[in-house]
mmCIF file of C-alpha atoms and ligand atoms in Angstrom:
data_model
loop_
_atom_site.group_PDB
_atom_site.id
_atom_site.type_symbol
_atom_site.label_atom_id
_atom_site.label_comp_id
_atom_site.label_asym_id
_atom_site.label_seq_id
_atom_site.Cartn_x
_atom_site.Cartn_y
_atom_site.Cartn_z
ATOM 1 C CA MET A 233 -47.632 -24.086 -29.758
ATOM 2 C CA LYS A 234 -43.937 -23.462 -29.327
ATOM 3 C CA THR A 235 -43.454 -19.810 -28.505
ATOM 4 C CA THR A 236 -39.673 -19.644 -28.584
ATOM 5 C CA TRP A 237 -37.830 -20.498 -31.727
ATOM 6 C CA MET A 238 -34.559 -21.385 -30.091
ATOM 7 C CA GLU A 239 -32.894 -21.740 -26.774
ATOM 8 C CA ILE A 240 -32.006 -18.250 -25.570
ATOM 9 C CA PRO A 241 -29.071 -18.186 -23.164
ATOM 10 C CA LYS A 242 -29.089 -15.761 -20.228
ATOM 11 C CA SER A 243 -25.662 -14.475 -21.216
ATOM 12 C CA VAL A 244 -22.917 -14.749 -23.808
ATOM 13 C CA SER A 245 -19.227 -13.890 -23.759
ATOM 14 C CA ILE A 246 -17.717 -11.283 -26.065
ATOM 15 C CA PHE A 247 -14.075 -11.502 -27.119
ATOM 16 C CA GLU A 248 -12.989 -7.995 -28.130
ATOM 17 C CA VAL A 249 -10.322 -7.942 -30.838
ATOM 18 C CA CYS A 250 -10.151 -4.305 -31.919
ATOM 19 C CA PRO A 251 -6.780 -3.366 -30.373
ATOM 20 C CA ARG A 252 -5.097 -6.267 -32.220
ATOM 21 C CA ASP A 253 -7.171 -7.573 -35.127
ATOM 22 C CA GLY A 254 -8.795 -4.196 -35.682
ATOM 23 C CA LEU A 255 -5.677 -2.039 -35.629
ATOM 24 C CA GLN A 256 -3.155 -4.526 -37.064
ATOM 25 C CA PRO A 257 -3.770 -3.703 -40.751
ATOM 26 C CA GLU A 258 -3.748 0.049 -40.233
ATOM 27 C CA PRO A 259 -1.167 1.499 -42.650
ATOM 28 C CA VAL A 260 -0.272 4.559 -40.538
ATOM 29 C CA PHE A 261 1.391 3.894 -37.181
ATOM 30 C CA ILE A 262 -0.995 4.672 -34.328
ATOM 31 C CA PRO A 263 0.751 6.257 -31.339
ATOM 32 C CA THR A 264 1.174 3.869 -28.394
ATOM 33 C CA GLU A 265 -0.701 6.138 -25.991
ATOM 34 C CA LYS A 266 -3.759 6.028 -28.256
ATOM 35 C CA LYS A 267 -3.686 2.238 -28.332
ATOM 36 C CA ILE A 268 -3.454 2.249 -24.536
ATOM 37 C CA GLU A 269 -6.369 4.671 -24.359
ATOM 38 C CA LEU A 270 -8.441 2.347 -26.572
ATOM 39 C CA VAL A 271 -7.748 -0.701 -24.376
ATOM 40 C CA ASN A 272 -8.563 1.323 -21.250
ATOM 41 C CA ARG A 273 -11.848 2.531 -22.769
ATOM 42 C CA LEU A 274 -12.812 -1.037 -23.678
ATOM 43 C CA THR A 275 -11.992 -2.105 -20.126
ATOM 44 C CA ASP A 276 -14.159 0.732 -18.768
ATOM 45 C CA ALA A 277 -17.002 -0.379 -21.058
ATOM 46 C CA GLY A 278 -17.044 -3.737 -19.295
ATOM 47 C CA CYS A 279 -15.173 -5.866 -21.830
ATOM 48 C CA THR A 280 -13.599 -8.723 -19.891
ATOM 49 C CA ARG A 281 -11.666 -10.378 -22.707
ATOM 50 C CA ILE A 282 -9.489 -8.069 -24.780
ATOM 51 C CA GLU A 283 -6.989 -9.045 -27.467
ATOM 52 C CA ALA A 284 -4.678 -6.158 -26.718
ATOM 53 C CA THR A 285 -1.803 -6.581 -29.173
ATOM 54 C CA SER A 286 0.377 -9.028 -31.078
ATOM 55 C CA PHE A 287 3.924 -10.242 -30.584
ATOM 56 C CA VAL A 288 4.704 -10.656 -34.252
ATOM 57 C CA HIS A 289 7.971 -9.503 -35.809
ATOM 58 C CA PRO A 290 7.693 -5.743 -36.558
ATOM 59 C CA LYS A 291 9.071 -6.408 -40.024
ATOM 60 C CA TRP A 292 5.808 -8.214 -40.851
ATOM 61 C CA VAL A 293 3.365 -6.136 -38.805
ATOM 62 C CA PRO A 294 4.930 -2.743 -38.006
ATOM 63 C CA GLN A 295 1.678 -1.532 -36.423
ATOM 64 C CA MET A 296 2.206 -3.958 -33.506
ATOM 65 C CA ALA A 297 5.873 -3.034 -32.924
ATOM 66 C CA ASP A 298 4.922 -1.393 -29.615
ATOM 67 C CA ALA A 299 3.294 -4.517 -28.090
ATOM 68 C CA ARG A 300 5.489 -4.435 -25.006
ATOM 69 C CA ALA A 301 4.834 -0.719 -24.380
ATOM 70 C CA VAL A 302 1.083 -1.127 -24.861
ATOM 71 C CA LEU A 303 0.933 -3.945 -22.314
ATOM 72 C CA ALA A 304 3.098 -1.992 -19.888
ATOM 73 C CA GLY A 305 0.901 1.098 -20.260
ATOM 74 C CA ILE A 306 -2.634 -0.256 -19.981
ATOM 75 C CA ARG A 307 -4.567 -0.237 -16.745
ATOM 76 C CA ARG A 308 -5.085 -3.925 -16.035
ATOM 77 C CA LYS A 309 -8.399 -4.348 -14.288
ATOM 78 C CA PRO A 310 -8.736 -7.442 -12.116
ATOM 79 C CA GLY A 311 -11.013 -9.989 -13.735
ATOM 80 C CA VAL A 312 -10.189 -8.806 -17.251
ATOM 81 C CA THR A 313 -8.102 -11.057 -19.484
ATOM 82 C CA TYR A 314 -5.685 -9.250 -21.777
ATOM 83 C CA SER A 315 -4.200 -11.404 -24.502
ATOM 84 C CA ALA A 316 -1.795 -11.154 -27.424
ATOM 85 C CA LEU A 317 -1.698 -12.969 -30.719
ATOM 86 C CA ILE A 318 1.548 -14.862 -31.126
ATOM 87 C CA PRO A 319 2.763 -16.410 -34.388
ATOM 88 C CA ASN A 320 5.491 -18.585 -32.842
ATOM 89 C CA MET A 321 7.492 -19.569 -29.753
ATOM 90 C CA ARG A 322 9.376 -16.271 -29.699
ATOM 91 C CA GLY A 323 6.016 -14.520 -29.455
ATOM 92 C CA LEU A 324 5.116 -16.704 -26.490
ATOM 93 C CA GLU A 325 8.380 -15.825 -24.722
ATOM 94 C CA LEU A 326 7.683 -12.109 -25.191
ATOM 95 C CA ALA A 327 4.101 -12.531 -23.983
ATOM 96 C CA ILE A 328 5.300 -14.315 -20.837
ATOM 97 C CA GLU A 329 7.859 -11.560 -20.218
ATOM 98 C CA ALA A 330 5.041 -9.019 -20.546
ATOM 99 C CA GLY A 331 3.107 -10.807 -17.790
ATOM 100 C CA LEU A 332 0.202 -12.014 -19.911
ATOM 101 C CA ASP A 333 -1.865 -14.929 -18.769
ATOM 102 C CA GLU A 334 -3.366 -15.665 -22.160
ATOM 103 C CA VAL A 335 -2.005 -15.934 -25.700
ATOM 104 C CA VAL A 336 -3.783 -16.516 -28.985
ATOM 105 C CA THR A 337 -2.501 -18.698 -31.834
ATOM 106 C CA ILE A 338 -3.660 -18.884 -35.439
ATOM 107 C CA VAL A 339 -3.647 -21.492 -38.185
ATOM 108 C CA SER A 340 -5.519 -21.543 -41.498
ATOM 109 C CA THR A 341 -7.250 -24.598 -42.931
ATOM 110 C CA SER A 342 -6.202 -23.267 -46.341
ATOM 111 C CA GLU A 343 -2.627 -24.187 -47.204
ATOM 112 C CA SER A 344 -2.226 -21.118 -49.487
ATOM 113 C CA HIS A 345 -3.558 -18.748 -46.845
ATOM 114 C CA ASN A 346 -1.412 -20.274 -44.113
ATOM 115 C CA ARG A 347 1.713 -19.973 -46.276
ATOM 116 C CA LYS A 348 0.864 -16.339 -46.988
ATOM 117 C CA ASN A 349 0.147 -15.587 -43.339
ATOM 118 C CA LEU A 350 2.758 -17.701 -41.531
ATOM 119 C CA ASN A 351 5.103 -18.813 -44.304
ATOM 120 C CA CYS A 352 4.652 -22.544 -43.784
ATOM 121 C CA ALA A 353 2.191 -25.395 -44.270
ATOM 122 C CA PRO A 354 -0.722 -25.628 -41.805
ATOM 123 C CA GLU A 355 0.628 -28.941 -40.480
ATOM 124 C CA GLU A 356 3.903 -27.245 -39.548
ATOM 125 C CA THR A 357 1.970 -24.445 -37.806
ATOM 126 C CA LEU A 358 -0.006 -27.048 -35.853
ATOM 127 C CA ARG A 359 3.257 -28.656 -34.712
ATOM 128 C CA GLN A 360 4.466 -25.257 -33.485
ATOM 129 C CA ILE A 361 1.174 -24.611 -31.696
ATOM 130 C CA GLU A 362 1.480 -27.952 -29.916
ATOM 131 C CA GLU A 363 4.892 -26.890 -28.621
ATOM 132 C CA ILE A 364 3.537 -23.430 -27.708
ATOM 133 C CA ASN A 365 0.815 -25.117 -25.636
ATOM 134 C CA ARG A 366 3.386 -27.241 -23.850
ATOM 135 C CA VAL A 367 5.510 -24.253 -22.824
ATOM 136 C CA ALA A 368 2.474 -22.079 -22.088
ATOM 137 C CA ARG A 369 1.126 -24.742 -19.709
ATOM 138 C CA GLN A 370 4.435 -24.771 -17.805
ATOM 139 C CA ASN A 371 4.058 -21.009 -17.366
ATOM 140 C CA ASN A 372 0.367 -21.037 -16.433
ATOM 141 C CA VAL A 373 -0.543 -19.205 -19.623
ATOM 142 C CA ARG A 374 -3.824 -20.114 -21.281
ATOM 143 C CA VAL A 375 -3.992 -20.631 -25.039
ATOM 144 C CA ARG A 376 -6.856 -19.610 -27.281
ATOM 145 C CA SER A 377 -6.677 -20.740 -30.901
ATOM 146 C CA TYR A 378 -8.048 -19.244 -34.083
ATOM 147 C CA ILE A 379 -8.730 -21.361 -37.100
ATOM 148 C CA ALA A 380 -8.742 -19.071 -40.143
ATOM 149 C CA THR A 381 -10.516 -19.553 -43.490
ATOM 150 C CA VAL A 382 -13.054 -21.945 -41.914
ATOM 151 C CA PHE A 383 -15.924 -20.636 -44.050
ATOM 152 C CA GLY A 384 -13.948 -20.189 -47.263
ATOM 153 C CA CYS A 385 -10.580 -18.973 -48.479
ATOM 154 C CA PRO A 386 -10.044 -15.926 -50.703
ATOM 155 C CA ILE A 387 -7.357 -17.896 -52.581
ATOM 156 C CA GLU A 388 -8.602 -21.496 -52.576
ATOM 157 C CA GLY A 389 -12.360 -20.924 -52.427
ATOM 158 C CA ALA A 390 -14.619 -23.383 -50.590
ATOM 159 C CA MET A 391 -13.062 -25.158 -47.616
ATOM 160 C CA PRO A 392 -14.235 -28.536 -46.298
ATOM 161 C CA PRO A 393 -15.780 -28.250 -42.798
ATOM 162 C CA GLU A 394 -14.082 -31.568 -41.944
ATOM 163 C CA LYS A 395 -10.733 -29.819 -42.151
ATOM 164 C CA ALA A 396 -11.834 -27.229 -39.577
ATOM 165 C CA LEU A 397 -13.137 -30.071 -37.391
ATOM 166 C CA GLU A 398 -9.820 -31.922 -37.654
ATOM 167 C CA PHE A 399 -7.897 -28.773 -36.705
ATOM 168 C CA ALA A 400 -10.257 -27.924 -33.831
ATOM 169 C CA LEU A 401 -9.816 -31.393 -32.340
ATOM 170 C CA ALA A 402 -6.041 -31.135 -32.728
ATOM 171 C CA LEU A 403 -5.971 -27.709 -31.044
ATOM 172 C CA GLU A 404 -8.118 -29.003 -28.192
ATOM 173 C CA SER A 405 -5.814 -31.988 -27.741
ATOM 174 C CA PHE A 406 -2.793 -29.632 -27.572
ATOM 175 C CA GLY A 407 -4.482 -27.805 -24.694
ATOM 176 C CA ALA A 408 -6.354 -24.819 -26.169
ATOM 177 C CA TYR A 409 -9.148 -23.826 -23.774
ATOM 178 C CA GLU A 410 -11.085 -22.228 -26.617
ATOM 179 C CA VAL A 411 -11.133 -22.467 -30.399
ATOM 180 C CA SER A 412 -12.440 -19.583 -32.490
ATOM 181 C CA LEU A 413 -13.716 -20.275 -36.007
ATOM 182 C CA GLY A 414 -12.598 -17.448 -38.267
ATOM 183 C CA ASP A 415 -14.389 -16.177 -41.342
ATOM 184 C CA THR A 416 -11.268 -14.418 -42.493
ATOM 185 C CA THR A 417 -12.690 -12.345 -45.346
ATOM 186 C CA GLY A 418 -16.427 -12.213 -44.729
ATOM 187 C CA MET A 419 -17.415 -15.165 -46.925
ATOM 188 C CA ALA A 420 -19.643 -17.087 -44.489
ATOM 189 C CA SER A 421 -23.313 -17.738 -45.121
ATOM 190 C CA PRO A 422 -25.747 -18.059 -42.202
ATOM 191 C CA ILE A 423 -26.285 -21.727 -43.127
ATOM 192 C CA GLN A 424 -22.557 -22.419 -42.757
ATOM 193 C CA ALA A 425 -22.590 -20.314 -39.595
ATOM 194 C CA PHE A 426 -25.135 -22.736 -38.168
ATOM 195 C CA GLU A 427 -23.868 -26.039 -39.528
ATOM 196 C CA ILE A 428 -20.098 -25.772 -39.075
ATOM 197 C CA PRO A 429 -20.115 -24.658 -35.401
ATOM 198 C CA LEU A 430 -22.790 -27.286 -34.700
ATOM 199 C CA LEU A 431 -20.646 -30.010 -36.265
ATOM 200 C CA ILE A 432 -17.517 -28.981 -34.368
ATOM 201 C CA LYS A 433 -19.162 -28.219 -31.029
ATOM 202 C CA ALA A 434 -20.628 -31.723 -30.939
ATOM 203 C CA LYS A 435 -17.139 -33.254 -31.170
ATOM 204 C CA LEU A 436 -15.200 -31.050 -28.767
ATOM 205 C CA THR A 437 -15.063 -32.521 -25.298
ATOM 206 C CA ARG A 438 -13.355 -29.796 -23.286
ATOM 207 C CA ALA A 439 -12.587 -26.634 -25.261
ATOM 208 C CA SER A 440 -15.260 -24.021 -25.783
ATOM 209 C CA LEU A 441 -16.045 -22.830 -29.280
ATOM 210 C CA ALA A 442 -16.255 -19.226 -30.512
ATOM 211 C CA VAL A 443 -17.053 -17.607 -33.849
ATOM 212 C CA HIS A 444 -15.235 -14.752 -35.528
ATOM 213 C CA TYR A 445 -17.021 -13.155 -38.469
ATOM 214 C CA HIS A 446 -15.999 -10.414 -40.821
ATOM 215 C CA GLN A 447 -18.245 -7.810 -42.380
ATOM 216 C CA HIS A 448 -20.220 -8.330 -45.486
ATOM 217 C CA GLU A 449 -22.958 -5.700 -45.505
ATOM 218 C CA GLY A 450 -24.540 -7.025 -42.325
ATOM 219 C CA ILE A 451 -24.493 -10.728 -43.214
ATOM 220 C CA GLU A 452 -21.948 -11.129 -40.398
ATOM 221 C CA HIS A 453 -24.706 -10.459 -37.876
ATOM 222 C CA ALA A 454 -27.015 -12.998 -39.496
ATOM 223 C CA CYS A 455 -24.083 -15.377 -39.078
ATOM 224 C CA ASN A 456 -23.693 -14.503 -35.395
ATOM 225 C CA LEU A 457 -27.394 -15.186 -34.873
ATOM 226 C CA ALA A 458 -27.178 -18.492 -36.758
ATOM 227 C CA SER A 459 -24.212 -19.517 -34.607
ATOM 228 C CA LEU A 460 -26.143 -18.574 -31.461
ATOM 229 C CA GLN A 461 -28.837 -20.971 -32.664
ATOM 230 C CA ALA A 462 -26.166 -23.629 -33.094
ATOM 231 C CA GLY A 463 -25.297 -23.273 -29.414
ATOM 232 C CA ILE A 464 -22.330 -20.905 -29.671
ATOM 233 C CA ARG A 465 -21.954 -18.668 -26.628
ATOM 234 C CA VAL A 466 -18.693 -16.832 -27.396
ATOM 235 C CA PHE A 467 -18.551 -14.147 -30.081
ATOM 236 C CA ASP A 468 -15.561 -12.223 -31.395
ATOM 237 C CA GLY A 469 -16.017 -8.621 -32.449
ATOM 238 C CA ALA A 470 -14.024 -5.450 -33.012
ATOM 239 C CA ALA A 471 -15.255 -2.149 -31.612
ATOM 240 C CA GLY A 472 -15.839 0.255 -34.482
ATOM 241 C CA GLY A 473 -15.855 -2.665 -36.926
ATOM 242 C CA LEU A 474 -12.170 -2.132 -37.570
ATOM 243 C CA GLY A 475 -9.932 -4.577 -39.382
ATOM 244 C CA GLY A 476 -9.294 -5.803 -42.874
ATOM 245 C CA CYS A 477 -6.199 -5.732 -44.980
ATOM 246 C CA PRO A 478 -4.838 -2.781 -46.941
ATOM 247 C CA TYR A 479 -3.340 -5.143 -49.533
ATOM 248 C CA ALA A 480 -6.465 -7.188 -50.197
ATOM 249 C CA PRO A 481 -9.441 -5.098 -51.283
ATOM 250 C CA GLY A 482 -11.782 -8.035 -50.544
ATOM 251 C CA ALA A 483 -10.774 -8.206 -46.893
ATOM 252 C CA THR A 484 -13.340 -6.444 -44.765
ATOM 253 C CA GLY A 485 -13.495 -5.266 -41.170
ATOM 254 C CA ASN A 486 -14.414 -7.464 -38.233
ATOM 255 C CA ALA A 487 -18.007 -7.805 -37.117
ATOM 256 C CA ARG A 488 -18.712 -4.655 -35.128
ATOM 257 C CA THR A 489 -18.944 -5.374 -31.403
ATOM 258 C CA GLU A 490 -21.436 -2.548 -30.786
ATOM 259 C CA THR A 491 -23.955 -4.209 -33.101
ATOM 260 C CA ILE A 492 -23.337 -7.673 -31.644
ATOM 261 C CA VAL A 493 -23.899 -6.328 -28.134
ATOM 262 C CA ASP A 494 -27.007 -4.345 -29.127
ATOM 263 C CA MET A 495 -28.472 -7.394 -30.846
ATOM 264 C CA PHE A 496 -27.963 -9.602 -27.797
ATOM 265 C CA HIS A 497 -29.253 -6.963 -25.390
ATOM 266 C CA ARG A 498 -32.433 -6.595 -27.460
ATOM 267 C CA MET A 499 -32.859 -10.352 -27.151
ATOM 268 C CA GLY A 500 -32.503 -10.118 -23.368
ATOM 269 C CA ILE A 501 -29.084 -11.769 -23.440
ATOM 270 C CA ASP A 502 -26.528 -10.274 -21.074
ATOM 271 C CA THR A 503 -23.009 -9.470 -22.304
ATOM 272 C CA GLY A 504 -21.726 -7.690 -19.193
ATOM 273 C CA ILE A 505 -20.883 -4.738 -21.451
ATOM 274 C CA ASP A 506 -22.188 -1.177 -21.141
ATOM 275 C CA ALA A 507 -23.520 -0.541 -24.657
ATOM 276 C CA ALA A 508 -23.179 3.251 -24.491
ATOM 277 C CA LYS A 509 -19.595 3.139 -23.230
ATOM 278 C CA LEU A 510 -18.739 0.521 -25.830
ATOM 279 C CA ARG A 511 -20.168 2.730 -28.551
ATOM 280 C CA SER A 512 -18.011 5.574 -27.374
ATOM 281 C CA ALA A 513 -14.933 3.280 -27.361
ATOM 282 C CA GLY A 514 -15.862 2.155 -30.884
ATOM 283 C CA ASP A 515 -16.187 5.769 -32.036
ATOM 284 C CA TYR A 516 -12.762 6.442 -30.555
ATOM 285 C CA ALA A 517 -11.340 3.396 -32.371
ATOM 286 C CA GLN A 518 -12.687 4.740 -35.642
ATOM 287 C CA THR A 519 -10.876 8.050 -35.128
ATOM 288 C CA LEU A 520 -7.613 6.057 -35.025
ATOM 289 C CA SER A 521 -8.257 4.384 -38.357
ATOM 290 C CA THR A 522 -6.872 5.564 -41.662
ATOM 291 C CA LEU A 523 -8.008 2.406 -43.434
ATOM 292 C CA LEU A 524 -11.655 3.043 -42.636
ATOM 293 C CA HIS A 525 -11.510 6.300 -44.545
ATOM 294 C CA MET A 526 -9.614 4.736 -47.447
ATOM 295 C CA HIS A 527 -12.301 2.155 -48.298
ATOM 296 C CA PRO A 528 -13.971 3.377 -51.473
ATOM 297 C CA GLU A 529 -17.698 3.138 -50.688
ATOM 298 C CA THR A 530 -18.612 1.794 -54.103
ATOM 299 C CA GLU A 531 -15.904 -0.862 -54.416
HETATM 300 MG MG1 MG B 24 -10.714 -10.756 -37.663
#
């Protein structure tokens, strides 16, 4: 009789997004020193991959207007990768100036969502990302790429997995070392969370594949488990479960890293993260959030 129901890896990698994806939608500006403190606490907890900020125009995301100061103020621990989300080439230039060795790009499979997010068609965004990869390579900067709305779009509804596959292959061919499949508004089902990563992972030849789920009353963790079963070994999470969008009531927080880490540790899977210290960093992150306390519980 088979006694294990799936292949259990010895370890997985956690990509911590709280300082960027978690804080970005916060409506009240969070002082720079508190953002720095959060990144330092995550570093101390053993996080080795931290999305620290975003080089997006402050007109669009005022919360990230202090990107340069945050990166100048954090304690950069050797062996830890600090990255920034960049929407365009200007963002890449600023990231290079700030001494980053990794940037993160984003494109949605949904045309409506991409236009809302980046003000152009997804194909145009892909062209820009190709150019970003070219310049990043010349500067020894690694590129990680999100694909948003992979599991459904709040505007367009169901999204074909083939579209996500097509984009993932394009991003890999441009040079992305990792592609992260984003469930932008917490719409994914565990079946999708198994089948879509499985489909895409089988076709990628070089880039690794990650998953990025958003909260829906715990279903996000069922999705993480389903993706683990599909062979995924990189999981995005935000300490404190922060994130969402103040202008879209349906948009929920990111999958909470503390729960992801606890789940894997219970399964005997190493994350390299100190669960207690992470919990304390997550609690600290929650004290910075106004949004968290604005969510009507019964909505
Ligand atoms: Mg997110």
